[in-house]
Short mmCIF file of C-alpha atoms and ligand atoms in Angstrom, two decimals:
data_model
loop_
_atom_site.label_atom_id
_atom_site.label_comp_id
_atom_site.label_asym_id
_atom_site.label_seq_id
_atom_site.Cartn_x
_atom_site.Cartn_y
_atom_site.Cartn_z
CA MET A 19 116.64 103.20 105.08
CA THR A 20 115.76 99.71 103.96
CA VAL A 21 112.41 98.18 103.21
CA LEU A 22 111.86 94.49 103.80
CA VAL A 23 109.16 92.80 101.71
CA VAL A 24 107.75 89.32 101.89
CA GLY A 25 105.48 88.32 99.04
CA SER A 26 104.79 86.04 96.13
CA VAL A 27 107.36 85.62 93.42
CA ALA A 28 105.22 84.17 90.69
CA LEU A 29 104.78 83.13 87.12
CA ASP A 30 101.79 85.01 85.73
CA SER A 31 99.67 84.29 82.68
CA VAL A 32 97.58 87.30 81.84
CA GLU A 33 94.98 88.12 79.22
CA THR A 34 93.90 91.70 78.58
CA PRO A 35 91.91 93.22 75.69
CA PHE A 36 95.29 94.16 74.20
CA GLY A 37 97.17 90.89 74.28
CA LYS A 38 98.34 87.88 76.24
CA ALA A 39 101.44 87.03 78.25
CA ASP A 40 102.28 83.51 79.32
CA LEU A 41 104.33 82.54 82.36
CA VAL A 42 105.98 85.92 82.75
CA ILE A 43 107.60 86.97 86.02
CA GLY A 44 105.17 88.49 88.47
CA GLY A 45 103.95 88.20 92.04
CA SER A 46 103.32 90.71 94.77
CA GLY A 47 106.93 90.58 96.05
CA THR A 48 108.35 90.97 92.57
CA PHE A 49 106.26 93.97 91.55
CA PHE A 50 106.84 95.60 94.92
CA SER A 51 110.62 95.14 94.66
CA ALA A 52 110.78 96.36 91.05
CA SER A 53 108.98 99.53 92.14
CA ALA A 54 110.45 100.27 95.60
CA SER A 55 114.04 99.67 94.47
CA HIS A 56 113.92 102.91 92.46
CA LEU A 57 113.69 104.77 95.76
CA SER A 58 115.38 102.70 98.52
CA PRO A 59 117.28 99.48 99.16
CA VAL A 60 114.96 96.45 99.23
CA GLN A 61 115.27 93.08 100.99
CA LEU A 62 113.06 90.44 99.38
CA VAL A 63 111.79 87.29 101.16
CA GLY A 64 109.87 84.64 99.21
CA VAL A 65 110.10 81.27 97.53
CA VAL A 66 110.29 79.99 93.98
CA GLY A 67 110.33 76.50 92.52
CA ASP A 68 113.08 74.95 90.44
CA ASP A 69 111.19 76.01 87.31
CA TYR A 70 111.73 79.76 87.94
CA PRO A 71 113.67 81.78 85.37
CA MET A 72 116.07 83.20 87.99
CA GLU A 73 118.07 85.13 85.34
CA GLN A 74 114.99 87.36 84.82
CA LEU A 75 115.36 88.59 88.39
CA GLU A 76 118.93 89.74 87.74
CA PRO A 77 117.92 93.32 86.77
CA LEU A 78 116.31 93.62 90.19
CA ARG A 79 119.42 92.42 91.96
CA ALA A 80 121.47 94.88 89.91
CA ARG A 81 119.22 97.68 91.15
CA GLY A 82 119.78 96.86 94.79
CA VAL A 83 117.21 94.20 95.65
CA ASP A 84 118.91 91.87 98.19
CA MET A 85 117.67 88.35 97.49
CA ALA A 86 119.33 86.56 100.39
CA GLY A 87 115.78 85.76 101.61
CA LEU A 88 114.56 84.28 98.34
CA GLU A 89 114.55 80.50 98.68
CA GLN A 90 114.47 78.08 95.77
CA MET A 91 112.72 74.75 96.55
CA SER A 92 112.06 71.77 94.37
CA GLY A 93 108.59 71.89 92.87
CA ASN A 94 106.51 74.40 90.92
CA SER A 95 106.60 78.14 91.46
CA PHE A 96 103.45 79.98 92.48
CA ARG A 97 101.35 80.46 89.33
CA TRP A 98 98.52 82.88 88.78
CA ARG A 99 96.34 83.13 85.71
CA GLY A 100 94.11 86.16 85.34
CA ARG A 101 91.99 88.01 82.83
CA TYR A 102 90.88 91.61 82.47
CA ARG A 103 87.94 92.42 80.25
CA HIS A 104 87.12 95.98 79.26
CA ASP A 105 86.87 97.02 82.90
CA LEU A 106 90.57 97.13 83.57
CA ASN A 107 89.92 97.86 87.25
CA SER A 108 89.13 94.31 88.26
CA ALA A 109 91.08 91.15 87.60
CA GLU A 110 89.24 87.90 87.19
CA THR A 111 91.33 85.11 88.71
CA LEU A 112 91.14 82.05 86.49
CA GLU A 113 93.70 79.89 88.31
CA THR A 114 95.84 80.05 91.42
CA HIS A 115 98.41 77.28 92.00
CA LEU A 116 100.28 77.77 95.23
CA GLY A 117 103.04 75.26 94.32
CA VAL A 118 106.01 75.62 96.63
CA PHE A 119 104.18 78.37 98.54
CA SER A 120 101.90 75.74 100.14
CA HIS A 121 104.76 74.38 102.27
CA PHE A 122 106.82 77.53 102.63
CA SER A 123 107.79 78.87 105.96
CA PRO A 124 109.57 82.21 105.66
CA LYS A 125 112.96 82.49 107.33
CA ILE A 126 114.03 86.07 107.69
CA PRO A 127 117.84 86.25 107.37
CA GLU A 128 119.52 87.68 110.44
CA GLN A 129 120.68 90.77 108.50
CA PHE A 130 117.06 91.55 107.44
CA ARG A 131 115.47 91.45 110.90
CA ARG A 132 116.10 95.06 111.81
CA ALA A 133 114.65 96.59 108.64
CA PRO A 134 112.85 99.81 109.67
CA PHE A 135 110.14 99.47 107.03
CA VAL A 136 108.32 96.16 106.52
CA PHE A 137 105.80 95.36 103.79
CA LEU A 138 103.81 92.13 104.07
CA ALA A 139 102.72 91.89 100.46
CA ASN A 140 99.78 89.79 99.36
CA ILE A 141 100.38 86.19 100.51
CA ASP A 142 98.79 83.79 103.00
CA PRO A 143 98.13 85.80 106.20
CA ARG A 144 99.63 82.92 108.21
CA LEU A 145 102.96 83.61 106.49
CA GLN A 146 102.54 87.35 107.01
CA LEU A 147 102.05 86.68 110.76
CA ASP A 148 105.04 84.41 110.78
CA VAL A 149 107.25 87.19 109.37
CA LEU A 150 106.00 89.63 112.01
CA ARG A 151 107.21 87.25 114.72
CA GLN A 152 110.75 87.41 113.29
CA VAL A 153 111.30 91.16 112.82
CA GLU A 154 112.56 93.52 115.50
CA ARG A 155 110.55 96.66 116.21
CA PRO A 156 110.18 98.16 112.71
CA LYS A 157 109.31 101.85 112.38
CA LEU A 158 106.34 100.96 110.14
CA VAL A 159 104.65 97.70 109.20
CA ALA A 160 102.18 97.67 106.29
CA CYS A 161 100.29 94.79 104.72
CA ASP A 162 98.23 94.05 101.67
CA THR A 163 95.77 91.23 100.93
CA MET A 164 93.15 90.15 98.41
CA ASN A 165 89.72 88.46 98.05
CA PHE A 166 91.34 85.01 97.91
CA TRP A 167 92.66 85.38 101.50
CA ILE A 168 89.70 87.39 102.82
CA GLU A 169 87.54 84.36 101.91
CA SER A 170 89.83 81.54 102.92
CA ARG A 171 91.79 82.93 105.93
CA ARG A 172 89.61 85.53 107.56
CA PRO A 173 90.48 84.81 111.25
CA GLU A 174 94.22 84.90 110.51
CA LEU A 175 93.82 88.07 108.47
CA LEU A 176 91.95 89.77 111.36
CA ALA A 177 94.73 88.70 113.74
CA LEU A 178 97.28 90.22 111.36
CA ILE A 179 95.39 93.49 111.01
CA GLU A 180 95.62 93.98 114.81
CA GLN A 181 99.38 94.13 114.48
CA VAL A 182 100.03 96.39 111.51
CA ASP A 183 100.26 100.19 111.21
CA LEU A 184 98.78 100.35 107.73
CA ILE A 185 96.84 98.16 105.32
CA THR A 186 96.40 98.67 101.58
CA LEU A 187 93.29 97.28 99.89
CA ASN A 188 91.32 97.99 96.78
CA ASP A 189 87.73 99.21 97.16
CA GLY A 190 86.17 95.79 96.52
CA GLU A 191 88.41 94.13 99.06
CA ALA A 192 87.69 96.81 101.66
CA ARG A 193 83.93 96.26 101.19
CA GLN A 194 84.33 92.48 101.32
CA LEU A 195 86.46 92.57 104.46
CA THR A 196 84.30 95.01 106.41
CA ASP A 197 80.83 94.44 104.99
CA CYS A 198 80.55 98.26 104.72
CA PHE A 199 79.62 99.62 101.31
CA ASN A 200 80.72 103.16 102.23
CA LEU A 201 84.51 103.42 102.04
CA VAL A 202 84.84 106.02 104.82
CA LYS A 203 82.97 103.62 107.11
CA ALA A 204 85.02 100.68 105.83
CA ALA A 205 88.25 102.55 106.66
CA ARG A 206 86.91 103.40 110.11
CA TRP A 207 85.96 99.73 110.70
CA ILE A 208 89.55 98.71 109.90
CA MET A 209 91.16 101.49 112.00
CA GLU A 210 89.05 100.37 115.01
CA ARG A 211 90.78 97.01 114.74
CA GLY A 212 94.41 98.16 114.82
CA PRO A 213 95.94 100.05 111.90
CA SER A 214 96.30 103.82 112.28
CA MET A 215 96.24 104.20 108.49
CA VAL A 216 94.30 102.61 105.67
CA ILE A 217 94.92 103.05 101.97
CA ILE A 218 91.98 102.22 99.71
CA LYS A 219 92.83 102.06 96.01
CA LYS A 220 90.18 102.54 93.37
CA GLY A 221 92.13 101.63 90.21
CA GLU A 222 91.80 104.32 87.56
CA HIS A 223 89.80 106.41 90.06
CA GLY A 224 92.71 107.04 92.39
CA ALA A 225 93.53 106.20 95.98
CA PHE A 226 92.57 107.38 99.48
CA LEU A 227 94.80 107.55 102.55
CA PHE A 228 92.65 107.44 105.69
CA LYS A 229 94.00 108.43 109.09
CA GLU A 230 92.17 108.99 112.36
CA ARG A 231 91.63 112.72 111.68
CA SER A 232 92.36 113.22 107.99
CA ILE A 233 91.70 111.91 104.52
CA PHE A 234 93.98 112.47 101.54
CA PHE A 235 93.04 111.63 97.97
CA ALA A 236 95.31 111.22 94.93
CA PRO A 237 93.93 110.69 91.45
CA ALA A 238 95.30 107.97 89.20
CA TYR A 239 97.52 109.26 86.43
CA PRO A 240 95.32 109.70 83.34
CA LEU A 241 97.17 107.35 80.97
CA GLU A 242 96.04 107.17 77.38
CA ASN A 243 97.01 103.49 77.11
CA VAL A 244 96.66 101.10 80.01
CA PHE A 245 98.08 97.83 78.79
CA ASP A 246 98.03 95.40 81.71
CA PRO A 247 96.83 96.40 85.22
CA THR A 248 98.53 93.40 86.89
CA GLY A 249 100.83 94.54 89.66
CA ALA A 250 99.50 98.09 89.86
CA GLY A 251 98.63 97.67 93.54
CA ASP A 252 101.98 96.15 94.49
CA SER A 253 103.83 98.82 92.50
CA PHE A 254 101.78 101.47 94.27
CA ALA A 255 102.80 99.95 97.60
CA GLY A 256 106.44 99.85 96.41
CA GLY A 257 106.41 103.53 95.52
CA PHE A 258 104.69 104.45 98.79
CA MET A 259 106.95 102.39 101.08
CA GLY A 260 110.09 103.09 99.01
CA TYR A 261 109.53 106.80 99.35
CA LEU A 262 108.94 106.53 103.13
CA ALA A 263 112.09 104.43 103.52
CA ARG A 264 114.07 106.89 101.43
CA THR A 265 112.99 109.87 103.53
CA GLY A 266 112.47 108.14 106.91
CA ASP A 267 109.76 110.71 107.60
CA LEU A 268 106.27 109.69 108.75
CA SER A 269 104.83 113.21 109.03
CA ASP A 270 101.39 113.83 107.52
CA ASP A 271 102.86 115.92 104.65
CA ASN A 272 105.36 113.22 103.78
CA LEU A 273 102.75 110.49 103.88
CA ARG A 274 100.77 112.46 101.32
CA ARG A 275 103.86 112.76 99.09
CA ALA A 276 104.36 109.00 99.47
CA VAL A 277 100.83 108.39 98.17
CA ILE A 278 101.75 110.41 95.07
CA TYR A 279 104.93 108.35 94.57
CA GLY A 280 102.76 105.23 94.93
CA SER A 281 100.36 106.49 92.30
CA ALA A 282 103.24 107.39 89.98
CA MET A 283 104.84 103.92 90.28
CA GLY A 284 101.46 102.17 89.81
CA SER A 285 100.95 104.16 86.61
CA PHE A 286 104.25 102.92 85.16
CA ALA A 287 103.51 99.29 86.01
CA VAL A 288 100.37 99.18 83.85
CA GLU A 289 102.05 100.51 80.71
CA LYS A 290 103.48 97.07 79.76
CA PHE A 291 103.20 93.40 80.72
CA SER A 292 104.96 92.03 83.81
CA VAL A 293 107.67 94.28 85.35
CA GLN A 294 108.91 95.37 81.93
CA ARG A 295 108.11 99.07 82.25
CA LEU A 296 109.31 99.24 85.84
CA LEU A 297 112.68 97.98 84.70
CA GLU A 298 113.00 100.53 81.89
CA ILE A 299 112.32 103.69 83.77
CA ASP A 300 114.79 105.79 85.79
CA ARG A 301 114.65 108.55 88.40
CA SER A 302 114.08 111.24 85.77
CA ASN A 303 110.93 109.48 84.48
CA ILE A 304 109.67 109.20 88.06
CA ALA A 305 110.42 112.85 88.84
CA ALA A 306 108.64 113.95 85.63
CA ARG A 307 105.56 111.95 86.48
CA VAL A 308 105.41 113.24 90.07
CA ALA A 309 105.62 116.79 88.65
CA ASP A 310 102.74 115.91 86.30
CA PHE A 311 100.69 114.87 89.31
CA ARG A 312 101.24 118.25 90.87
CA ARG A 313 100.03 120.02 87.74
CA LEU A 314 97.09 117.64 87.49
CA VAL A 315 95.61 118.70 90.84
CA ALA A 316 96.96 122.23 91.50
CA PHE A 317 94.72 125.25 91.03
CA GLU A 318 94.50 128.74 92.38
CA GLU A 319 91.46 129.40 94.50
CA GLU A 320 89.72 132.63 93.62
CA VAL A 321 87.41 134.22 96.18
CA LEU A 322 84.05 134.98 94.65
CA ALA A 323 83.22 138.69 94.66
P1 AMP B 415 98.00 93.36 91.94
O1 AMP B 415 98.99 94.41 92.33
O2 AMP B 415 96.89 93.24 92.93
O3 AMP B 415 97.54 93.47 90.50
O4 AMP B 415 98.81 91.97 92.10
C1 AMP B 415 99.03 91.09 91.03
C2 AMP B 415 100.03 90.01 91.45
O5 AMP B 415 99.53 89.28 92.58
C3 AMP B 415 100.25 89.00 90.34
O6 AMP B 415 101.55 89.14 89.85
C4 AMP B 415 100.01 87.63 90.98
O7 AMP B 415 101.06 86.75 90.76
C5 AMP B 415 99.91 87.95 92.46
N1 AMP B 415 98.87 87.12 93.10
C6 AMP B 415 97.66 86.79 92.60
N2 AMP B 415 96.94 86.03 93.48
C7 AMP B 415 97.75 85.89 94.59
C8 AMP B 415 97.59 85.20 95.86
N3 AMP B 415 96.47 84.53 96.17
N4 AMP B 415 98.61 85.31 96.74
C9 AMP B 415 99.72 86.00 96.44
N5 AMP B 415 99.95 86.63 95.27
C10 AMP B 415 98.97 86.59 94.33
#
């Protein structure tokens, strides 16, 4: 099955303790597509300016990302500049320039409107709502957001939350949105407002999937070298949604497997700048990492005598 994503297609400038990258391809829609396309067909909706290096998106197209919904407008592309200090879990946003995103109104191509899986990646909640009005009864709608929108578009974000099945947030965003320090309470606060599932990511400390009656936890893959955390969250979402779209199965067991696929894809994203590592890997790398996850958490319980 197909997954439709609407998100930012950006030029990122990133500084980490290990190096710098200037104006490399990034954005929530780009990372999501680079990740999910390993597992299922992807339809991407977004906008870029006339300064965008379109040829760098070609590897995504070649892997099955349908870009019929990616508009090119005159003006500057969305640009984000961020820095990570030694705590690689939290990005410090130095600059956000919306560029062509500030007057973008997403038009979902006719052939994308029946996508069974829809991911509203991190962009202005007004645009996320606009996309929801154009799709036809998807099997699952998920969304993401960040502090920038929680601060500047709270009413629209709350209206969006009412209409989605699942939201992904990192721990800081969940606390900021709900005003609950405790993450179990934060997830409950969100589920009372609409979504039946909440994923709270804690960077190198793993991710929780909360449902009404169950909680699942997956650790993050213990990488020896984390190079650039940018895009980890979007790549997690790509692995999670891509796996669900591939299997079409929303059972509890399959949702748990999807969280592991999300964690595996997030772990690849952080090994290099931009989408570089996501473009290098293939199914065998993904399968090996998923198998590593199993070994990481499996143990035999021994009853005490
Ligand atoms: P993450 O997965 O959270 O690390 O997402 C990083 C990506 O989000 C970067 O590639 C940025 O271009 C993109 N981004 C940063 N700020 C925003 C924003 N306000 N709206 C949409 N995308 C953003």
